[in-house]
PDB file of C-alpha atoms (C1' of nucleotides) in Angstrom:
ATOM      1  CA  MET B   1       3.596   9.276  22.247  1.00  0.00           C
ATOM      2  CA  LEU B   2       4.259   5.582  22.014  1.00  0.00           C
ATOM      3  CA  LYS B   3       7.281   4.646  19.979  1.00  0.00           C
ATOM      4  CA  MET B   4       6.251   1.081  19.419  1.00  0.00           C
ATOM      5  CA  ASP B   5       2.918  -0.599  18.617  1.00  0.00           C
ATOM      6  CA  TYR B   6       3.547  -3.673  20.792  1.00  0.00           C
ATOM      7  CA  THR B   7       4.773  -4.274  24.295  1.00  0.00           C
ATOM      8  CA  CYS B   8       6.674  -7.570  24.504  1.00  0.00           C
ATOM      9  CA  ILE B   9       6.957 -11.039  22.896  1.00  0.00           C
ATOM     10  CA  GLU B  10       7.165 -14.578  24.098  1.00  0.00           C
ATOM     11  CA  GLN B  11       7.732 -17.890  22.495  1.00  0.00           C
ATOM     12  CA  ASP B  12       5.510 -20.991  22.577  1.00  0.00           C
ATOM     13  CA  LYS B  13       7.021 -23.841  20.662  1.00  0.00           C
ATOM     14  CA  GLN B  14       6.966 -22.862  17.017  1.00  0.00           C
ATOM     15  CA  THR B  15       4.900 -19.698  17.590  1.00  0.00           C
ATOM     16  CA  VAL B  16       5.964 -16.200  18.654  1.00  0.00           C
ATOM     17  CA  ILE B  17       3.336 -14.356  20.526  1.00  0.00           C
ATOM     18  CA  VAL B  18       3.391 -10.544  20.337  1.00  0.00           C
ATOM     19  CA  HIS B  19       1.651  -8.782  23.228  1.00  0.00           C
ATOM     20  CA  GLY B  20       0.103  -5.358  23.446  1.00  0.00           C
ATOM     21  CA  ILE B  21      -0.394  -5.152  19.633  1.00  0.00           C
ATOM     22  CA  ARG B  22      -2.132  -2.014  18.396  1.00  0.00           C
ATOM     23  CA  ASN B  23      -2.985  -0.259  15.188  1.00  0.00           C
ATOM     24  CA  PHE B  24      -2.874  -3.736  13.630  1.00  0.00           C
ATOM     25  CA  ASP B  25      -5.539  -5.411  11.399  1.00  0.00           C
ATOM     26  CA  LEU B  26      -4.518  -8.263   9.158  1.00  0.00           C
ATOM     27  CA  THR B  27      -7.187  -7.631   6.679  1.00  0.00           C
ATOM     28  CA  HIS B  28      -6.300  -3.965   6.399  1.00  0.00           C
ATOM     29  CA  ILE B  29      -2.639  -4.744   6.142  1.00  0.00           C
ATOM     30  CA  PHE B  30      -2.837  -7.359   3.509  1.00  0.00           C
ATOM     31  CA  GLU B  31      -5.831  -6.115   1.477  1.00  0.00           C
ATOM     32  CA  CYS B  32      -4.783  -2.630   1.017  1.00  0.00           C
ATOM     33  CA  GLY B  33      -2.830  -3.241  -2.153  1.00  0.00           C
ATOM     34  CA  GLN B  34       0.800  -3.093  -0.990  1.00  0.00           C
ATOM     35  CA  CYS B  35       1.540  -6.749  -1.147  1.00  0.00           C
ATOM     36  CA  PHE B  36       0.450  -9.689  -3.258  1.00  0.00           C
ATOM     37  CA  ARG B  37       1.538 -12.986  -1.689  1.00  0.00           C
ATOM     38  CA  TRP B  38      -0.696 -13.193   1.466  1.00  0.00           C
ATOM     39  CA  ASN B  39      -3.859 -15.293   1.514  1.00  0.00           C
ATOM     40  CA  ARG B  40      -6.512 -15.889   4.090  1.00  0.00           C
ATOM     41  CA  PHE B  41      -5.993 -19.176   6.056  1.00  0.00           C
ATOM     42  CA  LYS B  42      -8.247 -20.223   9.042  1.00  0.00           C
ATOM     43  CA  ASN B  43      -8.451 -17.263  11.315  1.00  0.00           C
ATOM     44  CA  GLY B  44      -5.592 -15.304   9.783  1.00  0.00           C
ATOM     45  CA  TYR B  45      -3.224 -15.101   6.825  1.00  0.00           C
ATOM     46  CA  ILE B  46      -0.529 -17.302   5.510  1.00  0.00           C
ATOM     47  CA  GLY B  47       2.197 -15.987   3.328  1.00  0.00           C
ATOM     48  CA  ILE B  48       5.969 -15.971   2.510  1.00  0.00           C
ATOM     49  CA  ALA B  49       8.554 -13.163   2.565  1.00  0.00           C
ATOM     50  CA  PHE B  50      12.270 -13.127   2.903  1.00  0.00           C
ATOM     51  CA  GLY B  51      12.340 -16.887   2.236  1.00  0.00           C
ATOM     52  CA  LYS B  52      10.215 -17.689   5.192  1.00  0.00           C
ATOM     53  CA  VAL B  53       6.555 -19.051   5.481  1.00  0.00           C
ATOM     54  CA  ILE B  54       4.526 -17.816   8.422  1.00  0.00           C
ATOM     55  CA  TYR B  55       0.857 -18.175   9.579  1.00  0.00           C
ATOM     56  CA  VAL B  56      -0.252 -15.069  11.486  1.00  0.00           C
ATOM     57  CA  TYR B  57      -3.518 -14.466  13.387  1.00  0.00           C
ATOM     58  CA  LEU B  58      -4.875 -12.205  16.065  1.00  0.00           C
ATOM     59  CA  LYS B  59      -6.505 -13.644  19.310  1.00  0.00           C
ATOM     60  CA  ASP B  60      -7.275 -12.063  22.534  1.00  0.00           C
ATOM     61  CA  GLY B  61      -5.559  -8.866  21.414  1.00  0.00           C
ATOM     62  CA  LYS B  62      -2.294 -10.706  20.756  1.00  0.00           C
ATOM     63  CA  LEU B  63      -0.560 -11.462  17.409  1.00  0.00           C
ATOM     64  CA  PHE B  64       0.477 -15.022  16.868  1.00  0.00           C
ATOM     65  CA  ILE B  65       3.120 -15.749  14.345  1.00  0.00           C
ATOM     66  CA  ASP B  66       3.440 -19.471  13.700  1.00  0.00           C
ATOM     67  CA  ASN B  67       6.567 -21.137  12.219  1.00  0.00           C
ATOM     68  CA  CYS B  68       8.722 -18.395  13.616  1.00  0.00           C
ATOM     69  CA  THR B  69      11.623 -18.230  16.068  1.00  0.00           C
ATOM     70  CA  LEU B  70      12.428 -15.364  18.336  1.00  0.00           C
ATOM     71  CA  TYR B  71      15.489 -14.798  16.215  1.00  0.00           C
ATOM     72  CA  GLU B  72      13.341 -14.576  13.014  1.00  0.00           C
ATOM     73  CA  PHE B  73      10.879 -12.239  14.720  1.00  0.00           C
ATOM     74  CA  ASN B  74      13.691  -9.725  15.542  1.00  0.00           C
ATOM     75  CA  ASP B  75      15.584 -10.274  12.354  1.00  0.00           C
ATOM     76  CA  ILE B  76      12.574 -10.219   9.852  1.00  0.00           C
ATOM     77  CA  TRP B  77       9.109  -9.746  11.042  1.00  0.00           C
ATOM     78  CA  LYS B  78       9.490  -6.921  13.583  1.00  0.00           C
ATOM     79  CA  GLU B  79      10.677  -4.657  10.714  1.00  0.00           C
ATOM     80  CA  TYR B  80       8.478  -6.244   8.119  1.00  0.00           C
ATOM     81  CA  PHE B  81       5.296  -5.310  10.073  1.00  0.00           C
ATOM     82  CA  ASP B  82       6.816  -1.940  11.034  1.00  0.00           C
ATOM     83  CA  LEU B  83       6.088  -2.758  14.696  1.00  0.00           C
ATOM     84  CA  GLU B  84       8.578  -0.234  16.091  1.00  0.00           C
ATOM     85  CA  ARG B  85       6.603   2.655  14.691  1.00  0.00           C
ATOM     86  CA  GLY B  86       3.680   4.148  16.673  1.00  0.00           C
ATOM     87  CA  TYR B  87       0.867   4.710  14.202  1.00  0.00           C
ATOM     88  CA  SER B  88      -1.398   6.533  16.685  1.00  0.00           C
ATOM     89  CA  GLN B  89       0.390   9.720  16.293  1.00  0.00           C
ATOM     90  CA  ILE B  90       0.493   9.431  12.455  1.00  0.00           C
ATOM     91  CA  LYS B  91      -3.271   8.782  12.427  1.00  0.00           C
ATOM     92  CA  GLU B  92      -3.950  11.732  14.747  1.00  0.00           C
ATOM     93  CA  SER B  93      -2.012  14.000  12.514  1.00  0.00           C
ATOM     94  CA  LEU B  94      -3.680  12.819   9.365  1.00  0.00           C
ATOM     95  CA  SER B  95      -7.044  13.034  10.934  1.00  0.00           C
ATOM     96  CA  LEU B  96      -6.811  16.738  11.205  1.00  0.00           C
ATOM     97  CA  ASP B  97      -7.927  16.594   7.561  1.00  0.00           C
ATOM     98  CA  LYS B  98     -11.592  15.968   7.251  1.00  0.00           C
ATOM     99  CA  VAL B  99     -11.361  13.374   4.392  1.00  0.00           C
ATOM    100  CA  LEU B 100      -8.450  11.546   5.899  1.00  0.00           C
ATOM    101  CA  LYS B 101     -10.218  11.313   9.224  1.00  0.00           C
ATOM    102  CA  LYS B 102     -12.778   9.081   7.540  1.00  0.00           C
ATOM    103  CA  ALA B 103     -10.124   7.167   5.562  1.00  0.00           C
ATOM    104  CA  VAL B 104      -8.118   6.536   8.707  1.00  0.00           C
ATOM    105  CA  LYS B 105     -11.105   5.333  10.615  1.00  0.00           C
ATOM    106  CA  PHE B 106     -11.990   2.997   7.748  1.00  0.00           C
ATOM    107  CA  GLY B 107      -8.508   1.470   7.520  1.00  0.00           C
ATOM    108  CA  HIS B 108      -7.496   1.967  11.143  1.00  0.00           C
ATOM    109  CA  GLY B 109      -5.301  -1.202  11.152  1.00  0.00           C
ATOM    110  CA  ILE B 110      -3.187  -0.449   8.163  1.00  0.00           C
ATOM    111  CA  ARG B 111       0.499  -0.641   8.576  1.00  0.00           C
ATOM    112  CA  ILE B 112       3.029  -0.127   5.775  1.00  0.00           C
ATOM    113  CA  LEU B 113       5.112  -3.290   5.273  1.00  0.00           C
ATOM    114  CA  ARG B 114       8.863  -3.243   4.819  1.00  0.00           C
ATOM    115  CA  GLN B 115       9.102  -5.649   1.866  1.00  0.00           C
ATOM    116  CA  ASP B 116      12.091  -6.884   0.019  1.00  0.00           C
ATOM    117  CA  GLU B 117      13.202  -4.425  -2.617  1.00  0.00           C
ATOM    118  CA  TRP B 118      13.689  -6.816  -5.422  1.00  0.00           C
ATOM    119  CA  GLU B 119      10.334  -8.606  -4.968  1.00  0.00           C
ATOM    120  CA  CYS B 120       8.624  -5.313  -4.565  1.00  0.00           C
ATOM    121  CA  LEU B 121      10.175  -3.915  -7.797  1.00  0.00           C
ATOM    122  CA  VAL B 122       9.199  -6.875  -9.842  1.00  0.00           C
ATOM    123  CA  SER B 123       5.742  -7.071  -8.320  1.00  0.00           C
ATOM    124  CA  PHE B 124       4.945  -3.456  -9.271  1.00  0.00           C
ATOM    125  CA  ILE B 125       6.397  -3.738 -12.760  1.00  0.00           C
ATOM    126  CA  ILE B 126       3.859  -6.432 -13.232  1.00  0.00           C
ATOM    127  CA  SER B 127       1.145  -4.155 -11.674  1.00  0.00           C
ATOM    128  CA  ALA B 128       1.285  -1.684 -14.465  1.00  0.00           C
ATOM    129  CA  ASN B 129      -2.134  -1.467 -16.261  1.00  0.00           C
ATOM    130  CA  ASN B 130      -3.084  -4.673 -14.622  1.00  0.00           C
ATOM    131  CA  ALA B 131      -5.760  -6.058 -12.339  1.00  0.00           C
ATOM    132  CA  ILE B 132      -4.908  -7.087  -8.765  1.00  0.00           C
ATOM    133  CA  PRO B 133      -6.103 -10.790  -9.150  1.00  0.00           C
ATOM    134  CA  ARG B 134      -4.064 -11.138 -12.289  1.00  0.00           C
ATOM    135  CA  ILE B 135      -1.001  -9.486 -10.588  1.00  0.00           C
ATOM    136  CA  LYS B 136      -1.168 -12.028  -7.893  1.00  0.00           C
ATOM    137  CA  LYS B 137      -1.404 -14.928 -10.270  1.00  0.00           C
ATOM    138  CA  SER B 138       1.530 -13.731 -12.402  1.00  0.00           C
ATOM    139  CA  ILE B 139       3.689 -13.341  -9.260  1.00  0.00           C
ATOM    140  CA  ASP B 140       2.615 -16.808  -8.061  1.00  0.00           C
ATOM    141  CA  TYR B 141       3.527 -18.294 -11.461  1.00  0.00           C
ATOM    142  CA  ILE B 142       6.911 -16.608 -11.279  1.00  0.00           C
ATOM    143  CA  CYS B 143       7.657 -18.077  -7.805  1.00  0.00           C
ATOM    144  CA  ARG B 144       6.447 -21.502  -8.829  1.00  0.00           C
ATOM    145  CA  TYR B 145       8.637 -21.391 -11.971  1.00  0.00           C
ATOM    146  CA  PHE B 146      11.748 -19.675 -10.765  1.00  0.00           C
ATOM    147  CA  GLY B 147      11.528 -19.882  -6.934  1.00  0.00           C
ATOM    148  CA  ARG B 148      12.558 -22.477  -4.374  1.00  0.00           C
ATOM    149  CA  PRO B 149       9.944 -24.745  -2.668  1.00  0.00           C
ATOM    150  CA  ILE B 150       9.322 -24.596   1.070  1.00  0.00           C
ATOM    151  CA  LYS B 151       7.002 -27.065   2.873  1.00  0.00           C
ATOM    152  CA  TYR B 152       4.656 -25.806   5.763  1.00  0.00           C
ATOM    153  CA  LYS B 153       1.764 -27.724   7.176  1.00  0.00           C
ATOM    154  CA  ASP B 154       1.911 -30.223   4.219  1.00  0.00           C
ATOM    155  CA  LEU B 155       1.467 -27.307   1.896  1.00  0.00           C
ATOM    156  CA  MET B 156       4.028 -26.253  -0.716  1.00  0.00           C
ATOM    157  CA  PHE B 157       5.160 -22.662  -0.859  1.00  0.00           C
ATOM    158  CA  TYR B 158       7.706 -20.928  -3.170  1.00  0.00           C
ATOM    159  CA  THR B 159      10.250 -18.316  -2.471  1.00  0.00           C
ATOM    160  CA  PHE B 160      10.507 -15.256  -4.601  1.00  0.00           C
ATOM    161  CA  PRO B 161      13.240 -15.772  -7.236  1.00  0.00           C
ATOM    162  CA  THR B 162      16.617 -13.945  -6.854  1.00  0.00           C
ATOM    163  CA  VAL B 163      17.920 -11.228  -9.130  1.00  0.00           C
ATOM    164  CA  GLU B 164      20.192 -13.754 -10.777  1.00  0.00           C
ATOM    165  CA  ASP B 165      17.339 -16.261 -11.292  1.00  0.00           C
ATOM    166  CA  LEU B 166      15.514 -13.725 -13.488  1.00  0.00           C
ATOM    167  CA  ALA B 167      18.482 -11.897 -14.999  1.00  0.00           C
ATOM    168  CA  TYR B 168      19.707 -15.346 -16.379  1.00  0.00           C
ATOM    169  CA  SER B 169      16.202 -16.450 -17.331  1.00  0.00           C
ATOM    170  CA  ASP B 170      14.560 -16.761 -20.748  1.00  0.00           C
ATOM    171  CA  VAL B 171      12.032 -14.056 -21.579  1.00  0.00           C
ATOM    172  CA  SER B 172       9.709 -16.626 -22.996  1.00  0.00           C
ATOM    173  CA  ASP B 173       9.612 -18.389 -19.636  1.00  0.00           C
ATOM    174  CA  ILE B 174       8.611 -15.053 -17.852  1.00  0.00           C
ATOM    175  CA  LYS B 175       5.938 -14.695 -20.605  1.00  0.00           C
ATOM    176  CA  GLU B 176       4.549 -18.086 -19.675  1.00  0.00           C
ATOM    177  CA  CYS B 177       3.901 -16.552 -16.311  1.00  0.00           C
ATOM    178  CA  LYS B 178       1.419 -14.234 -18.040  1.00  0.00           C
ATOM    179  CA  CYS B 179       3.307 -11.094 -17.575  1.00  0.00           C
ATOM    180  CA  GLY B 180       2.710 -10.092 -21.130  1.00  0.00           C
ATOM    181  CA  TYR B 181       4.672  -7.121 -22.503  1.00  0.00           C
ATOM    182  CA  ARG B 182       6.119  -6.496 -19.007  1.00  0.00           C
ATOM    183  CA  SER B 183       8.128  -9.685 -19.290  1.00  0.00           C
ATOM    184  CA  ASP B 184      10.927  -7.891 -21.218  1.00  0.00           C
ATOM    185  CA  TYR B 185      10.983  -5.061 -18.623  1.00  0.00           C
ATOM    186  CA  ILE B 186      11.469  -7.633 -15.829  1.00  0.00           C
ATOM    187  CA  LYS B 187      14.228  -9.398 -17.585  1.00  0.00           C
ATOM    188  CA  ARG B 188      16.132  -6.079 -18.463  1.00  0.00           C
ATOM    189  CA  SER B 189      15.658  -4.673 -14.994  1.00  0.00           C
ATOM    190  CA  ALA B 190      16.999  -7.842 -13.519  1.00  0.00           C
ATOM    191  CA  GLU B 191      20.125  -7.504 -15.684  1.00  0.00           C
ATOM    192  CA  MET B 192      20.546  -3.836 -14.742  1.00  0.00           C
ATOM    193  CA  VAL B 193      20.207  -4.624 -10.988  1.00  0.00           C
ATOM    194  CA  LEU B 194      22.532  -7.618 -11.259  1.00  0.00           C
ATOM    195  CA  SER B 195      25.193  -5.541 -13.076  1.00  0.00           C
ATOM    196  CA  GLY B 196      24.943  -2.871 -10.371  1.00  0.00           C
ATOM    197  CA  GLU B 197      23.916  -0.225 -12.942  1.00  0.00           C
ATOM    198  CA  VAL B 198      21.114   0.389 -10.416  1.00  0.00           C
ATOM    199  CA  ASP B 199      22.331  -0.451  -6.917  1.00  0.00           C
ATOM    200  CA  LEU B 200      18.848  -1.487  -5.638  1.00  0.00           C
ATOM    201  CA  TYR B 201      19.764  -2.450  -2.154  1.00  0.00           C
ATOM    202  CA  LYS B 202      21.642   0.883  -1.574  1.00  0.00           C
ATOM    203  CA  LEU B 203      18.852   3.091  -2.586  1.00  0.00           C
ATOM    204  CA  LYS B 204      17.270   3.069   0.956  1.00  0.00           C
ATOM    205  CA  TYR B 205      20.317   5.102   2.134  1.00  0.00           C
ATOM    206  CA  LEU B 206      19.684   7.857  -0.468  1.00  0.00           C
ATOM    207  CA  ASP B 207      16.977  10.591   0.086  1.00  0.00           C
ATOM    208  CA  TYR B 208      13.610  10.089  -1.676  1.00  0.00           C
ATOM    209  CA  ARG B 209      14.487  12.210  -4.755  1.00  0.00           C
ATOM    210  CA  ASP B 210      17.789  10.595  -5.510  1.00  0.00           C
ATOM    211  CA  ALA B 211      16.479   6.985  -4.915  1.00  0.00           C
ATOM    212  CA  ARG B 212      13.487   7.763  -7.211  1.00  0.00           C
ATOM    213  CA  GLU B 213      15.766   9.014  -9.880  1.00  0.00           C
ATOM    214  CA  GLN B 214      17.759   5.718  -9.803  1.00  0.00           C
ATOM    215  CA  LEU B 215      14.646   3.590  -9.936  1.00  0.00           C
ATOM    216  CA  LEU B 216      13.330   5.598 -13.018  1.00  0.00           C
ATOM    217  CA  LYS B 217      16.238   4.348 -15.014  1.00  0.00           C
ATOM    218  CA  LEU B 218      14.882   0.799 -14.915  1.00  0.00           C
ATOM    219  CA  PRO B 219      12.537  -0.330 -17.762  1.00  0.00           C
ATOM    220  CA  GLY B 220       8.958  -0.729 -16.812  1.00  0.00           C
ATOM    221  CA  VAL B 221       9.482   1.684 -13.752  1.00  0.00           C
ATOM    222  CA  GLY B 222       7.735   5.030 -14.055  1.00  0.00           C
ATOM    223  CA  PRO B 223       6.707   7.544 -11.438  1.00  0.00           C
ATOM    224  CA  LYS B 224       3.904   5.347  -9.914  1.00  0.00           C
ATOM    225  CA  VAL B 225       5.900   2.133  -9.701  1.00  0.00           C
ATOM    226  CA  ALA B 226       8.933   3.942  -8.433  1.00  0.00           C
ATOM    227  CA  ASP B 227       6.851   5.450  -5.588  1.00  0.00           C
ATOM    228  CA  CYS B 228       5.454   2.049  -4.701  1.00  0.00           C
ATOM    229  CA  VAL B 229       8.928   0.606  -4.389  1.00  0.00           C
ATOM    230  CA  LEU B 230      10.098   3.539  -2.346  1.00  0.00           C
ATOM    231  CA  LEU B 231       7.260   3.401   0.048  1.00  0.00           C
ATOM    232  CA  TYR B 232       6.737  -0.406   0.437  1.00  0.00           C
ATOM    233  CA  SER B 233      10.233  -1.579   0.504  1.00  0.00           C
ATOM    234  CA  MET B 234      12.600   1.363   1.348  1.00  0.00           C
ATOM    235  CA  GLY B 235      10.693   3.364   4.010  1.00  0.00           C
ATOM    236  CA  LYS B 236      10.458   6.482   1.952  1.00  0.00           C
ATOM    237  CA  PHE B 237       7.254   7.946   3.396  1.00  0.00           C
ATOM    238  CA  THR B 238       7.242  11.041   1.346  1.00  0.00           C
ATOM    239  CA  ALA B 239       6.392   8.860  -1.682  1.00  0.00           C
ATOM    240  CA  PHE B 240       2.755   9.131  -2.869  1.00  0.00           C
ATOM    241  CA  PRO B 241       1.997   6.341  -5.454  1.00  0.00           C
ATOM    242  CA  THR B 242      -0.667   8.027  -7.655  1.00  0.00           C
ATOM    243  CA  ASP B 243      -2.661   5.505  -9.607  1.00  0.00           C
ATOM    244  CA  VAL B 244      -6.113   5.718 -10.958  1.00  0.00           C
ATOM    245  CA  TRP B 245      -7.859   4.997  -7.516  1.00  0.00           C
ATOM    246  CA  VAL B 246      -5.745   7.646  -5.796  1.00  0.00           C
ATOM    247  CA  GLY B 247      -6.514  10.002  -8.701  1.00  0.00           C
ATOM    248  CA  ARG B 248     -10.293   9.353  -8.307  1.00  0.00           C
ATOM    249  CA  VAL B 249     -10.382   9.972  -4.495  1.00  0.00           C
ATOM    250  CA  MET B 250      -8.209  13.051  -4.861  1.00  0.00           C
ATOM    251  CA  LYS B 251     -10.462  14.390  -7.555  1.00  0.00           C
ATOM    252  CA  GLN B 252     -13.503  13.592  -5.436  1.00  0.00           C
ATOM    253  CA  PHE B 253     -12.342  15.520  -2.403  1.00  0.00           C
ATOM    254  CA  TYR B 254      -9.289  17.791  -3.143  1.00  0.00           C
ATOM    255  CA  VAL B 255      -8.621  18.855  -6.677  1.00  0.00           C
ATOM    256  CA  ASP B 256     -10.111  19.769 -10.055  1.00  0.00           C
ATOM    257  CA  ASP B 257     -11.443  16.880 -12.160  1.00  0.00           C
ATOM    258  CA  ASP B 258      -9.038  17.622 -15.059  1.00  0.00           C
ATOM    259  CA  MET B 259      -5.791  17.588 -13.014  1.00  0.00           C
ATOM    260  CA  SER B 260      -3.197  15.204 -14.319  1.00  0.00           C
ATOM    261  CA  LEU B 261      -1.885  12.469 -12.115  1.00  0.00           C
ATOM    262  CA  LYS B 262       1.503  14.013 -11.936  1.00  0.00           C
ATOM    263  CA  LYS B 263       0.060  17.284 -10.742  1.00  0.00           C
ATOM    264  CA  ILE B 264      -2.072  15.370  -8.189  1.00  0.00           C
ATOM    265  CA  HIS B 265       1.138  13.624  -6.987  1.00  0.00           C
ATOM    266  CA  ASP B 266       2.987  16.842  -6.505  1.00  0.00           C
ATOM    267  CA  TYR B 267      -0.057  18.453  -4.755  1.00  0.00           C
ATOM    268  CA  ALA B 268      -0.347  15.652  -2.371  1.00  0.00           C
ATOM    269  CA  ILE B 269       3.288  15.590  -1.433  1.00  0.00           C
ATOM    270  CA  ASP B 270       3.136  19.291  -0.807  1.00  0.00           C
ATOM    271  CA  LYS B 271       0.067  18.773   1.243  1.00  0.00           C
ATOM    272  CA  PHE B 272       0.926  15.752   3.305  1.00  0.00           C
ATOM    273  CA  GLY B 273       4.697  16.088   3.530  1.00  0.00           C
ATOM    274  CA  GLU B 274       6.444  13.394   5.557  1.00  0.00           C
ATOM    275  CA  LEU B 275       3.214  11.599   6.023  1.00  0.00           C
ATOM    276  CA  SER B 276       2.333  11.309   2.307  1.00  0.00           C
ATOM    277  CA  GLY B 277       2.874   7.679   2.011  1.00  0.00           C
ATOM    278  CA  PHE B 278       0.655   6.834   5.034  1.00  0.00           C
ATOM    279  CA  ALA B 279      -2.080   9.205   3.653  1.00  0.00           C
ATOM    280  CA  GLN B 280      -1.835   7.465   0.224  1.00  0.00           C
ATOM    281  CA  GLN B 281      -2.351   4.082   1.778  1.00  0.00           C
ATOM    282  CA  TYR B 282      -5.439   5.054   3.799  1.00  0.00           C
ATOM    283  CA  LEU B 283      -6.946   6.876   0.863  1.00  0.00           C
ATOM    284  CA  PHE B 284      -6.253   4.032  -1.553  1.00  0.00           C
ATOM    285  CA  TYR B 285      -7.893   1.375   0.700  1.00  0.00           C
ATOM    286  CA  TYR B 286     -10.793   3.783   1.347  1.00  0.00           C
ATOM    287  CA  ALA B 287     -11.360   4.602  -2.265  1.00  0.00           C
ATOM    288  CA  ARG B 288     -10.969   1.084  -3.677  1.00  0.00           C
ATOM    289  CA  GLU B 289     -13.126  -0.656  -1.028  1.00  0.00           C
ATOM    290  CA  LEU B 290     -15.865   1.937  -1.404  1.00  0.00           C
ATOM    291  CA  LYS B 291     -15.371   2.311  -5.114  1.00  0.00           C
ATOM    292  CA  ILE B 292     -15.206   6.003  -4.787  1.00  0.00           C
ATOM    293  CA  GLY B 293     -15.313   7.935  -7.962  1.00  0.00           C
ATOM    294  CA  LYS B 294     -16.432   4.896 -10.022  1.00  0.00           C
TER     295      LYS B 294
ATOM    296  C1'  DC S   1     -18.113  -6.748 -28.740  1.00  0.00           C
ATOM    297  C1'  DG S   2     -15.747  -2.760 -26.059  1.00  0.00           C
ATOM    298  C1'  DC S   3     -13.849  -1.311 -21.711  1.00  0.00           C
ATOM    299  C1'  DC S   4     -10.987  -1.472 -17.869  1.00  0.00           C
ATOM    300  C1'  DA S   5      -7.261  -2.949 -14.755  1.00  0.00           C
ATOM    301  C1'  DG S   6      -2.578   0.060  -8.767  1.00  0.00           C
ATOM    302  C1'  DG S   7       1.169   2.587 -16.144  1.00  0.00           C
ATOM    303  C1'  DG S   8       5.104   2.987 -18.959  1.00  0.00           C
ATOM    304  C1'  DC S   9       7.176   3.762 -23.518  1.00  0.00           C
ATOM    305  C1'  DT S  10       7.460   6.265 -27.533  1.00  0.00           C
ATOM    306  C1'  DA S  11       6.595   9.816 -30.827  1.00  0.00           C
ATOM    307  C1'  DG S  12       5.289  14.422 -31.640  1.00  0.00           C
ATOM    308  C1'  DC S  13       4.552  19.037 -30.117  1.00  0.00           C
TER     309       DC S  13
ATOM    310  C1'  DG G   1       7.632  19.611 -20.080  1.00  0.00           C
ATOM    311  C1'  DC G   2       2.974  17.733 -21.670  1.00  0.00           C
ATOM    312  C1'  DT G   3      -0.383  14.557 -24.227  1.00  0.00           C
ATOM    313  C1'  DA G   4      -2.063  10.467 -27.483  1.00  0.00           C
ATOM    314  C1'  DG G   5      -1.703   5.854 -28.985  1.00  0.00           C
ATOM    315  C1'  DC G   6      -0.073   1.546 -28.171  1.00  0.00           C
ATOM    316  C1'  DC G   7       0.676  -2.524 -25.247  1.00  0.00           C
ATOM    317  C1'  DA G   8      -0.613  -8.425 -23.222  1.00  0.00           C
ATOM    318  C1'  DT G   9      -4.175 -10.496 -20.723  1.00  0.00           C
ATOM    319  C1'  DG G  10      -8.457 -11.688 -18.668  1.00  0.00           C
ATOM    320  C1'  DG G  11     -12.909 -10.319 -16.334  1.00  0.00           C
ATOM    321  C1'  DC G  12     -17.029  -7.982 -16.989  1.00  0.00           C
TER     322       DC G  12
END
DNA sequence: CGCCAGGGCTAGC
DNA sequence: GCTAGCCATGGC
C-alpha cells in the first residue's frame, strides 16, 4: 500500500512540479462540491486558499503549481490536497460495494481537500437551502467586500476575511453580499468563534462526536453543515454530510424511500465507518453529475 | 406563477 | 426525539 500519492517534487522558477501524482483529477476535486473558490483557467484551475493564489494544472502525469515556493508547497498545498494519503486503498475498500464501485470509477480523481476551518464554516452556513452558483457568488462578494486584494497575472484576487473582519462587520454589509437570512448566522457565529465560546481551530484535536457537538452550538450550523466542516476542514472522515443529493442516491440504492435524512446519515456511518466521508464524496459527485433520483 | 437549491430554526407534539 | 412551516434569493 502506498502511503503517498506522489513521489517527489522539484522547483522551476515560480512553479513547483509534483512528480508521480496519482488519484488526482482537478475537475473531480474542484467540481465535487467541497469548495467554492476555484475556477477553470487555461488548462487547469486558479484559486485562492490560506491567503495564497495558485494556478494548478496537470501535464505529462505531473502536477504543476504556479506561483508557489517549495516552502509553501510543504507548508500549505501538500496538506491542502491531501497528497500524503494513498487513495488507492480507500478506493479498493469502498469498491467492494457494488454501487460505490461505480461511483469511485466515475470520480476516480477525487481528493478531500483540507480547507481552512473558518472559511469552510462560513461557506457552508451560506450553502444551506441554496444553489451552488449562488453560494459561489455570495462567497466571492464577501471576499471582495471584507477580504484583502492579491494580484496575480494582472488579475485581482481577494483573501477570505478573518474571524475578526466578520465579527466586527455590519450585518447589513453581509446582506449586501446576497447571503439573505444567513447573514445574521454568519455575524453571530463570527462573534462566538472570536470570543472563544467555540474554539474552532482546536476542534480538529477532538474526536468526531465532540467536535460535532461544538459546531452545532453555532447559529446556522445543523447536522449537515457541521459534517461538511468536519470533513472538509478537520479531517474527520467518519462525517457523512447528508444533503438532498446524498439522500436521493441513498434512497435509490440502499434505503427505503421514506427514510429521514438523519436516519440515512446514521445508516451510512454505520455502513461505511471510517471511510464514510470518502464514500459520501464519491456518491455526491456521482449523484449530482448524473442527476440520480431527480 | 410555483418550485427548488449541498438546511436550520422554531414551535408543537 | 420527530415533523411542519418558515426563511432570502435567483434560476427555471
